[in-house]
mmCIF file of C-alpha atoms and ligand atoms in Angstrom:
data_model
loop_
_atom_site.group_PDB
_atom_site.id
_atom_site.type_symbol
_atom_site.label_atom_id
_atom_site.label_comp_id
_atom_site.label_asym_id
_atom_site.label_seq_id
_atom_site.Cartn_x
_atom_site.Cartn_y
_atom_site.Cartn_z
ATOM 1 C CA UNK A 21 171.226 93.860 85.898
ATOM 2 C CA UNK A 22 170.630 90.888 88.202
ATOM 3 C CA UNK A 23 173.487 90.637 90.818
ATOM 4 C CA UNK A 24 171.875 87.140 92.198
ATOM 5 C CA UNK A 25 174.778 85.231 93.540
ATOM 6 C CA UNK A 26 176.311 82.455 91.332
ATOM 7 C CA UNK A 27 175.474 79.196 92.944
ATOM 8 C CA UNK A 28 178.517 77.139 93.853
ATOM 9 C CA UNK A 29 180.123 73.516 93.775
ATOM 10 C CA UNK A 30 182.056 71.022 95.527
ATOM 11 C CA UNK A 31 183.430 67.983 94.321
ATOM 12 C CA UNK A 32 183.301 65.169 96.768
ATOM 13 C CA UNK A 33 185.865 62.399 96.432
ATOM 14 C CA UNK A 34 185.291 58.571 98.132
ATOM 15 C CA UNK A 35 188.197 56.743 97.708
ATOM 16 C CA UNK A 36 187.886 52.644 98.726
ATOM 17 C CA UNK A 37 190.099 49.853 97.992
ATOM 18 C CA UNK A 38 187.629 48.537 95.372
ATOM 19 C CA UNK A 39 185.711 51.892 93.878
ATOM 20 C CA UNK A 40 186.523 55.114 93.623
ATOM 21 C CA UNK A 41 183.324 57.560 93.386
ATOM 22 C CA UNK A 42 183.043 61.411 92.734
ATOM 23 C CA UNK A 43 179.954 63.274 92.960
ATOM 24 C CA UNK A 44 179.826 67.086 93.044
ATOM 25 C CA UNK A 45 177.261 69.019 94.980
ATOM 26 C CA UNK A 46 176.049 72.503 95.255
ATOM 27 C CA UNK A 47 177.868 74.222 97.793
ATOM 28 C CA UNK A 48 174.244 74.937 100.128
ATOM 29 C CA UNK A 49 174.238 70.603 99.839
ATOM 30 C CA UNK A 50 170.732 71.573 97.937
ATOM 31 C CA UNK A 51 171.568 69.818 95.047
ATOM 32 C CA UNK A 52 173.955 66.510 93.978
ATOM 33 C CA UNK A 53 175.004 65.728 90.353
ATOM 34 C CA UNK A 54 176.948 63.259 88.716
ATOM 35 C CA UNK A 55 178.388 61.053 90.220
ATOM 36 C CA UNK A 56 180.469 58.531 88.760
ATOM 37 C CA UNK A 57 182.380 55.307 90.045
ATOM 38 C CA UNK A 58 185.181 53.479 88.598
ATOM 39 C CA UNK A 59 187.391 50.840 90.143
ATOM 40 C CA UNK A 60 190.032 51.649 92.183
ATOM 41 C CA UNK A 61 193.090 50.072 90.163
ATOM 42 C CA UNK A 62 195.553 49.695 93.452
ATOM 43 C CA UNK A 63 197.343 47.397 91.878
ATOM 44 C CA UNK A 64 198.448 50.085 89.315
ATOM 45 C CA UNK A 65 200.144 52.393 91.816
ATOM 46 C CA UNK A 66 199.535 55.251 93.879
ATOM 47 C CA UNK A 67 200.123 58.031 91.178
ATOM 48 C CA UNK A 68 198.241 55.910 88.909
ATOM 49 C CA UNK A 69 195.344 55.504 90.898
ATOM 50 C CA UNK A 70 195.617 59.177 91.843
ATOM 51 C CA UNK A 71 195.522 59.972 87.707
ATOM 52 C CA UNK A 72 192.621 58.288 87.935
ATOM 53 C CA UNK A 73 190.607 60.077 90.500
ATOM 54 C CA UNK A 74 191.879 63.555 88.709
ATOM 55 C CA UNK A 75 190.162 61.654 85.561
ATOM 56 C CA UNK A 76 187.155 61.058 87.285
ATOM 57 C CA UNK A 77 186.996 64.645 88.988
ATOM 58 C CA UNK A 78 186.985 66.051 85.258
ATOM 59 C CA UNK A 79 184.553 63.890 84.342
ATOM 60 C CA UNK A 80 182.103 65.139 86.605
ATOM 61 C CA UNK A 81 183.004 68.742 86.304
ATOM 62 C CA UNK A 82 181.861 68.486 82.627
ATOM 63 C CA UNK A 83 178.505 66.706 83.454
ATOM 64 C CA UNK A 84 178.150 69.230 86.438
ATOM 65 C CA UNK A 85 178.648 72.310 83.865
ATOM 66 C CA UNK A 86 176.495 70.850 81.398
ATOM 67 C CA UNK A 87 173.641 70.001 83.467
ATOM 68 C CA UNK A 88 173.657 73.763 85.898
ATOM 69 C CA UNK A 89 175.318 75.836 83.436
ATOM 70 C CA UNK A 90 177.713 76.518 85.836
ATOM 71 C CA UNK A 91 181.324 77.850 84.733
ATOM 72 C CA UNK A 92 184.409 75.786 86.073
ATOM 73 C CA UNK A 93 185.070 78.899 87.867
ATOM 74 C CA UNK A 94 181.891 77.933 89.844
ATOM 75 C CA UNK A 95 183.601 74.462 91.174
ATOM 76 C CA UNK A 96 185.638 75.968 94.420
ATOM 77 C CA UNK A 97 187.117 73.138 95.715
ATOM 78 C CA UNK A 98 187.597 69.131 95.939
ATOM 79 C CA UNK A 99 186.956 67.162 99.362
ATOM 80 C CA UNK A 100 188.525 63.879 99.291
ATOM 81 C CA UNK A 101 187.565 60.824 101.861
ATOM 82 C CA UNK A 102 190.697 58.468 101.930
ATOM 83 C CA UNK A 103 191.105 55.348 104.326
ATOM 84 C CA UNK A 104 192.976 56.164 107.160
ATOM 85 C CA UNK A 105 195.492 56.888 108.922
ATOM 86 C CA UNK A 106 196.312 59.976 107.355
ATOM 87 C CA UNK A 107 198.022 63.624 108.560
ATOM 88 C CA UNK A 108 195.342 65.556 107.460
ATOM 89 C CA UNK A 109 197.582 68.934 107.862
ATOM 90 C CA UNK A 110 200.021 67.724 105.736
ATOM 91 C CA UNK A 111 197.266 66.162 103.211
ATOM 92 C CA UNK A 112 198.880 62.050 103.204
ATOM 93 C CA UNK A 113 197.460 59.281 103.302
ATOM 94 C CA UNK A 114 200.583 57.654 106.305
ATOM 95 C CA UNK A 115 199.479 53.704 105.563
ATOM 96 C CA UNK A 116 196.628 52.031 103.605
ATOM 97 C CA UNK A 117 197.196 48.588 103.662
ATOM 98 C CA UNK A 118 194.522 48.086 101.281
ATOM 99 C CA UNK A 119 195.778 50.177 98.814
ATOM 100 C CA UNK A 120 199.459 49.514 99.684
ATOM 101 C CA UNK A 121 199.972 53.011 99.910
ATOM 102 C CA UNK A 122 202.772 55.089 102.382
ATOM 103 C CA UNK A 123 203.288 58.582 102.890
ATOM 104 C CA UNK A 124 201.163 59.529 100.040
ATOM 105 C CA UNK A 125 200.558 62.745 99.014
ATOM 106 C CA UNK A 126 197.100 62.486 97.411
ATOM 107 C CA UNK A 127 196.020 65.965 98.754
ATOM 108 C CA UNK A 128 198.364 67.971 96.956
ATOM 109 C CA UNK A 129 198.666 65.397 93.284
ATOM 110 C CA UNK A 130 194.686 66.150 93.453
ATOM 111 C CA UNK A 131 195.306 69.854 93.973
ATOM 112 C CA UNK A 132 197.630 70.286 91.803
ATOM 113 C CA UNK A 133 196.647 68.582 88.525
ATOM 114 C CA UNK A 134 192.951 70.620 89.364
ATOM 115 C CA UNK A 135 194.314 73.976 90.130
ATOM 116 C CA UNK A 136 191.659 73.779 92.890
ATOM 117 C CA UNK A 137 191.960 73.782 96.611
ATOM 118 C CA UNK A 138 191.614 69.943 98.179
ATOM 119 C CA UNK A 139 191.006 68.585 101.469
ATOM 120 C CA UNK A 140 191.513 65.431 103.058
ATOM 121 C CA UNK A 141 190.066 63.674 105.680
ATOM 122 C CA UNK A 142 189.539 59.775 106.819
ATOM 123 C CA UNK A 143 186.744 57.927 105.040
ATOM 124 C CA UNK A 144 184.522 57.123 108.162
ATOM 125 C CA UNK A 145 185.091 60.452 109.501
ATOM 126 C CA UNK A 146 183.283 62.050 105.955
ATOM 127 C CA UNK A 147 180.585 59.231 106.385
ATOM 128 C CA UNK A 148 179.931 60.547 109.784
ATOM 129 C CA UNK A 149 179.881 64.210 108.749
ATOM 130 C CA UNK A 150 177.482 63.159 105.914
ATOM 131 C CA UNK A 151 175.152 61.692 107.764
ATOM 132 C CA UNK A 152 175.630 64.594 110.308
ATOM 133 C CA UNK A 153 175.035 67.252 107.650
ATOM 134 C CA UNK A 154 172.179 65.332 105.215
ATOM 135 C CA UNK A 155 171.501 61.910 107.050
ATOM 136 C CA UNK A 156 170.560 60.473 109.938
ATOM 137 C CA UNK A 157 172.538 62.192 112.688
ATOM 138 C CA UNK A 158 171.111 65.685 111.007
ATOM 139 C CA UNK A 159 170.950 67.579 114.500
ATOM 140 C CA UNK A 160 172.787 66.153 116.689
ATOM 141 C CA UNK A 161 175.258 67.804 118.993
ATOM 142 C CA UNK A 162 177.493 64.872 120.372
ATOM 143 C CA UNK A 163 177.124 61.903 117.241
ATOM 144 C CA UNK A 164 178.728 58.648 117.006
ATOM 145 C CA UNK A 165 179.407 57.436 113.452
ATOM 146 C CA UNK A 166 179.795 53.689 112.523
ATOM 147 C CA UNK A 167 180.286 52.270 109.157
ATOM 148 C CA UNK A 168 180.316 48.801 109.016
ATOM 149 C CA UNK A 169 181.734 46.549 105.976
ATOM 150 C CA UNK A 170 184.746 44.995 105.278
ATOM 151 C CA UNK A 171 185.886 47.054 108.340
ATOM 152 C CA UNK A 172 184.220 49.272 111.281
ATOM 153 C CA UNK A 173 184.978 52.785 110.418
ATOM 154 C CA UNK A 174 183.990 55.328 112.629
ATOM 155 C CA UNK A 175 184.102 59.382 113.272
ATOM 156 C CA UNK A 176 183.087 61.332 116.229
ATOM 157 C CA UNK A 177 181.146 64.649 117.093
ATOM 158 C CA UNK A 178 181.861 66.486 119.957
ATOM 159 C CA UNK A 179 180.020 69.582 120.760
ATOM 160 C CA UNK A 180 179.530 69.922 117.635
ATOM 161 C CA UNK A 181 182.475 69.904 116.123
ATOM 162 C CA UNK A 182 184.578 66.594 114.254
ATOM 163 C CA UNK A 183 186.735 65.314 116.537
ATOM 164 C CA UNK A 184 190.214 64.433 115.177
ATOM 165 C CA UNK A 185 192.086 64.068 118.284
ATOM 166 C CA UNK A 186 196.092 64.996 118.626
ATOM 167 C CA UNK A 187 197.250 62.672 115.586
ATOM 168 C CA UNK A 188 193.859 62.486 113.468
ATOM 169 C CA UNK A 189 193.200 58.775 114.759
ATOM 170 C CA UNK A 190 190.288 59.514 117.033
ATOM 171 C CA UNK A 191 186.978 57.712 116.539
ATOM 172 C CA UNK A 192 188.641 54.403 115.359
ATOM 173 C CA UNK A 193 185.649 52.383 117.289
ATOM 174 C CA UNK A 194 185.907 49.580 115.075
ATOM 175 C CA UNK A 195 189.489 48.340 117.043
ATOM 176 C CA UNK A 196 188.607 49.279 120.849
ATOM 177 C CA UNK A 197 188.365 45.878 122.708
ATOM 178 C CA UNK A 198 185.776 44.271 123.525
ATOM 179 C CA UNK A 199 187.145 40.698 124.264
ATOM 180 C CA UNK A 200 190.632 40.198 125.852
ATOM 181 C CA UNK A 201 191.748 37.559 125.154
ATOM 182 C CA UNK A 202 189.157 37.193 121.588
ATOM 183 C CA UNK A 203 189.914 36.801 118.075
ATOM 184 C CA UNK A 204 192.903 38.360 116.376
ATOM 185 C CA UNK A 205 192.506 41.985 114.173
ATOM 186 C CA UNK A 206 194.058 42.646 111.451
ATOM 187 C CA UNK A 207 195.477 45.880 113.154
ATOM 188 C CA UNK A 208 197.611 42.867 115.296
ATOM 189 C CA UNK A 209 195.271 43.529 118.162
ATOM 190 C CA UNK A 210 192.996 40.770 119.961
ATOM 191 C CA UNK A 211 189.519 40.993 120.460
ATOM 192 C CA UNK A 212 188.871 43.906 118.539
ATOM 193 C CA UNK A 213 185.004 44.804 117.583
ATOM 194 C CA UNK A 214 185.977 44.461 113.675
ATOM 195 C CA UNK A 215 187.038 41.214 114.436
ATOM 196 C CA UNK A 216 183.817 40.483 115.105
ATOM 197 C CA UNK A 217 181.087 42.248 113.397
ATOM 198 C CA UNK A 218 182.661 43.440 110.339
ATOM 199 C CA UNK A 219 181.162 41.817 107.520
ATOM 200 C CA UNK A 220 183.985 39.385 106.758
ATOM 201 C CA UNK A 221 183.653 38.575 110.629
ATOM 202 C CA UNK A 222 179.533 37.910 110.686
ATOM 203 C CA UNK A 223 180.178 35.609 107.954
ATOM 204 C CA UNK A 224 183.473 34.077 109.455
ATOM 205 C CA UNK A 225 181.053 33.100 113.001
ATOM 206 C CA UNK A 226 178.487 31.479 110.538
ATOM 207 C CA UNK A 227 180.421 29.317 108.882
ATOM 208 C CA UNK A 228 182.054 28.226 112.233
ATOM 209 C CA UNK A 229 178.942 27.469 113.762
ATOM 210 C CA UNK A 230 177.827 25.476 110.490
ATOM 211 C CA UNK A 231 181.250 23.106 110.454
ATOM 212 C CA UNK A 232 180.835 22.697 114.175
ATOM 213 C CA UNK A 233 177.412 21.897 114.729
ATOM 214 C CA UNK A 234 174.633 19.743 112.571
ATOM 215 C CA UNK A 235 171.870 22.237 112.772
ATOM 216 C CA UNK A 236 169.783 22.551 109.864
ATOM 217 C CA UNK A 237 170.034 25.691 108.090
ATOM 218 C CA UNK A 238 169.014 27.270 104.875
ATOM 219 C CA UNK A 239 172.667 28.600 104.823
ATOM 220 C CA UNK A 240 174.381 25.905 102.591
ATOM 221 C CA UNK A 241 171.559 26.275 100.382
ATOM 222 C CA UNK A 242 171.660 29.429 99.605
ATOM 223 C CA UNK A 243 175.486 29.430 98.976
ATOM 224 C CA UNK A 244 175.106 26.164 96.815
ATOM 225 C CA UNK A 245 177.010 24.311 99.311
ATOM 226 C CA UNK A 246 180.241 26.684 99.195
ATOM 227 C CA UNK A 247 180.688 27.892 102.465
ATOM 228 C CA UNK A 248 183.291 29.362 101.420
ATOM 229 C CA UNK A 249 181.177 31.602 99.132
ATOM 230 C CA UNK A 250 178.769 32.626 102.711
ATOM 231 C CA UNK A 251 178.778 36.830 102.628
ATOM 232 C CA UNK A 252 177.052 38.527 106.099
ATOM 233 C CA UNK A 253 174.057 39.604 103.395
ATOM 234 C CA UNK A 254 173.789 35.343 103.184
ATOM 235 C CA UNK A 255 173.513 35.472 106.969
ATOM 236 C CA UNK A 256 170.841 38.611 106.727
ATOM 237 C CA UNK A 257 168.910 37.101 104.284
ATOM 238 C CA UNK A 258 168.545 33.681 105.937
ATOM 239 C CA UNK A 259 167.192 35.329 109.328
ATOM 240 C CA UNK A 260 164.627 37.183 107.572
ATOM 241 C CA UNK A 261 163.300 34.089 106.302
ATOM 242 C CA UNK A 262 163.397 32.590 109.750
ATOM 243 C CA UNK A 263 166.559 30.767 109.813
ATOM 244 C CA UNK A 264 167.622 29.949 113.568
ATOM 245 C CA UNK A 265 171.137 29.712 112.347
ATOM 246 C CA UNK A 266 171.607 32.934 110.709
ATOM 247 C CA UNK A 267 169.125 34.662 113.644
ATOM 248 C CA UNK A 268 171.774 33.563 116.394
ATOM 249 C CA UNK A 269 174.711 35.061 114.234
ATOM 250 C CA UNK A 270 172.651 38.467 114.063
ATOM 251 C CA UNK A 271 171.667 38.374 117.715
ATOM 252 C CA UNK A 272 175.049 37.728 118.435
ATOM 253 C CA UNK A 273 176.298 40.383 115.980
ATOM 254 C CA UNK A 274 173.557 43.211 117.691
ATOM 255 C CA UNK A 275 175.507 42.299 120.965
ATOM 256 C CA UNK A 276 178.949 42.939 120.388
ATOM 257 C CA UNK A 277 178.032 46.019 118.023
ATOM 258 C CA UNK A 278 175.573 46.874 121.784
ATOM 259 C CA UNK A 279 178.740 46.326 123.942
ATOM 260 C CA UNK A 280 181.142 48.579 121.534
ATOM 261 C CA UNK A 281 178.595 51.278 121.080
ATOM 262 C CA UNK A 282 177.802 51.160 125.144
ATOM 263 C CA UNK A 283 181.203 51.994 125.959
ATOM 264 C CA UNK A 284 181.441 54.764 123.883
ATOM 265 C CA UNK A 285 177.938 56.395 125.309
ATOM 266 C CA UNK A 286 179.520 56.151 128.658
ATOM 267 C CA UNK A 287 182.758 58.085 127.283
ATOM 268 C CA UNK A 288 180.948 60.703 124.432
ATOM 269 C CA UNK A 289 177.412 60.646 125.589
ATOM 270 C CA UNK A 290 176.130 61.060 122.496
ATOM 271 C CA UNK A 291 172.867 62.044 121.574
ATOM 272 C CA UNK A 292 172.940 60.285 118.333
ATOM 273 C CA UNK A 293 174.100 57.159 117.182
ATOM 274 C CA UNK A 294 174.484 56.267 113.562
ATOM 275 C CA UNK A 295 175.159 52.863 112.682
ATOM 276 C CA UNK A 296 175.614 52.370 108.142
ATOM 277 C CA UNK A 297 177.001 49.937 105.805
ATOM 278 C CA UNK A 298 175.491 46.675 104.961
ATOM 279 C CA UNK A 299 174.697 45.468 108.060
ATOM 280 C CA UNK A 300 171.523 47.810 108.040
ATOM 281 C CA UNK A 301 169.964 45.402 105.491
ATOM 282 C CA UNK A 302 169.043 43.194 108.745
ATOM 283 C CA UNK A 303 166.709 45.634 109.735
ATOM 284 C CA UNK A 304 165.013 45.413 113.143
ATOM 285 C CA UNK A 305 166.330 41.951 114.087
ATOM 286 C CA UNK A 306 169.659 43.713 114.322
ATOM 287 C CA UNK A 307 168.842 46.977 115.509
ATOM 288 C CA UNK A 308 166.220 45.967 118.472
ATOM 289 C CA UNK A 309 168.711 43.418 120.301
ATOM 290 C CA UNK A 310 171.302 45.831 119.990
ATOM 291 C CA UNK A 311 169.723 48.951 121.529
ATOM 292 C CA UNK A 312 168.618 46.524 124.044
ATOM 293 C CA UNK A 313 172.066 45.661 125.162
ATOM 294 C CA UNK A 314 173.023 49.077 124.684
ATOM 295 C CA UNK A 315 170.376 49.283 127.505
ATOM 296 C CA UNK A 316 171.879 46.586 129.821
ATOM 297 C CA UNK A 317 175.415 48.262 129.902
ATOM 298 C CA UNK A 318 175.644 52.147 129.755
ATOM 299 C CA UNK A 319 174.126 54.538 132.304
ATOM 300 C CA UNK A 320 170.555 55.316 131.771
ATOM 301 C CA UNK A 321 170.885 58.906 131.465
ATOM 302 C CA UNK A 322 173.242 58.158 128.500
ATOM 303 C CA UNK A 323 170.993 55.751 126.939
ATOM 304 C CA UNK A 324 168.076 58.171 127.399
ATOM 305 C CA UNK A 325 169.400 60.799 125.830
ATOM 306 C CA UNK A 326 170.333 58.895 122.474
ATOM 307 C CA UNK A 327 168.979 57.444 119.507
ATOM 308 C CA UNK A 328 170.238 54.793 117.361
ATOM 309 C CA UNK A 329 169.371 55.000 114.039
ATOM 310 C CA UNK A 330 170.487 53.259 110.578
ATOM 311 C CA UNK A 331 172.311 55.594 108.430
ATOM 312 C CA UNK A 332 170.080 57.271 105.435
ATOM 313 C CA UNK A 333 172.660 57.729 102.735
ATOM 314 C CA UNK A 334 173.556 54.127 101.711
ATOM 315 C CA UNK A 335 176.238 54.685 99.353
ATOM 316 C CA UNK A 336 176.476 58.248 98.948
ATOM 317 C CA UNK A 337 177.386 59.188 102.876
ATOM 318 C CA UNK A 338 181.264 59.089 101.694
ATOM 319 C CA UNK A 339 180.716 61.439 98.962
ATOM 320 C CA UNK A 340 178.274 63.969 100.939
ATOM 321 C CA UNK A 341 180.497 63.354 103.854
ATOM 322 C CA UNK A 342 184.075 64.426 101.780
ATOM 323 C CA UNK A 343 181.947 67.673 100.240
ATOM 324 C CA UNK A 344 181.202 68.318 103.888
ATOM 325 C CA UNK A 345 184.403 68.195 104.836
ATOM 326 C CA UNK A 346 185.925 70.186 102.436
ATOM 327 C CA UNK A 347 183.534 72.775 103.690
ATOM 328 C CA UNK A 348 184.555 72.318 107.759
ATOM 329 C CA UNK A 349 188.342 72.375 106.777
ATOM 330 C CA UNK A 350 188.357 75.086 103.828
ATOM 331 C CA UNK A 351 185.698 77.483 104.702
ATOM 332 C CA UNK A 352 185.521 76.802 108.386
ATOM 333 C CA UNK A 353 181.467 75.820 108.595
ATOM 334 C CA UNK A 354 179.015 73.856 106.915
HETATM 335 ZN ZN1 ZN B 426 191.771 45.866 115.468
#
């Protein structure tokens, strides 16, 4: 009689303000399968919304035991990636203003309806750990994580471990200051980084520097004249094809993201720097300016010892990263 061990899985759980996705992965992280994404529904509610995660979870258990003729038995455990803050040891999610969510207990509804153990951890920490574990940051020993969309998420690693901090809030790069007396964050701080090279931000400076000035630029065009309309992929799309406008906004962008990530080499001294979410799409005109400032303002023992790299799982770090975390907080390793 063969005694080879059953192969197990983990279902991985990113939940945004827009989507919610589930994927489920062999335990090893040899294998992904299913994955599935359906829109959030905030407006319906917090239990509602959590219904339909436990919906979406069954979903891809079926799929996953059809396709690996697994047994449900096989599925050990569900890793969910919530936006923050959260008290991870008492699995809620303390205030999502983008779900309008406080003092939820997703952790346990998830658990519960499953029968399954859950975890749960902040969304840009599991995109950090995903990249960590599968991605770009796959080695490292001291890694800085930055996600960067309609926020800046971020998520440390410190000697090799994720580092929560004494309330879970650590690695929040996207509000540490970088200006002052600069532009007000929706946290009610001024000057954050977010409030300047999120996407909403990137395409915020654009349009200002459009309405101010009477440069030409392929901008307007390629919104049909509705400014209002410009996204940061507009921006990225006019400096590839040359655009002086949309090149200054990305050059600018590179900077701050330089000055943000600079402060935190002189602090973590990381040894790798991952930088995801859509602002990868400008490719090297981002990426070179900004590991040159990085250059100009952190020691150069610091800045030797990293790299900065784009992130390699567009779109599936959260779900990698909340299957990896399951496995730090449930079975202790990866
Ligand atoms: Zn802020």
């Amino acid at each position: 009689m063969g005694t080879k061990k059953r192969q197990q899985f983990i279902i991985g759980v990113d939940l945004g303000g827009t989507n919610i996705v589930v994927g489920a992965m062999s335990a090893d992280g040899s294998r992904s399968f299913a994955a599935r994404s359906i829109p959030t529904g905030a407006e319906l509610g917090a239990e509602n919304v959590a219904d339909r995660i436990v919906g979406l979870i069954e979903e891809v258990i079926v799929d996953t035991v059809a396709e690996t003729r697994a047994q449900r038995s096989d599925i050990i455990g569900v890793g969910i990636g919530a936006p923050g803050p959260l008290d991870r040891e008492r699995g809620l999610v303390i205030v999502a203003p983008n779900l309008g969510w406080r003092n939820f207990p997703l952790r346990d509804r998830i658990a519960e309806r499953l029968d399954l153990p859950a975890t749960l951890d902040n969304d840009a920490n599991c995109a950090t750990v995903g990249e960590w574990w599968q991605g770009a940051a796959r080695g490292g020993t001291n890694v800085i994580g930055m996600t960067i969309g309609t926020g800046i998420g971020g998520g440390l690693i410190v000697d090799g471990k994720l580092f929560h901090g004494s309330s879970d809030v650590a690695g929040e790069i996207g509000h540490t200051t970088i200006d002052l007396n600069g532009r007000h964050c929706k946290c009610g701080n001024y000057g954050c980084l977010e409030a300047y090279a999120s996407g909403p931000a990137i395409a915020t400076r654009a349009r200002e520097v459009l309405v101010r000035e009477e440069t030409a630029s392929l901008l307007p065009s390629l919104v049909d004249g509705k400014l209002e309309t410009l996204t940061a992929e507009t921006v990225y799309k006019a400096a590839q094809q040359g655009d002086a406008v949309a090149n200054e906004i990305v050059r600018d962008t590179a900077r701050y993201l330089g000055a943000g990530i600079a402060n935190l080499l002189n602090i973590i001294n990381a040894d790798v720097v991952v930088v995801a979410g859509g602002v990868t799409l400008a490719g090297d005109a981002l990426f070179t300016p900004l590991r040159a400032e990085v250059r100009r303002r952190a020691f150069r023992p610091a800045v030797d010892a990293t790299r900065i790299v784009p992130g390699e799982l567009p779109g599936t770090a959260g779900v990698v990263g909340a299957v990896a975390t399951f496995k730090l907080q449930h079975l202790g390793t990866l």
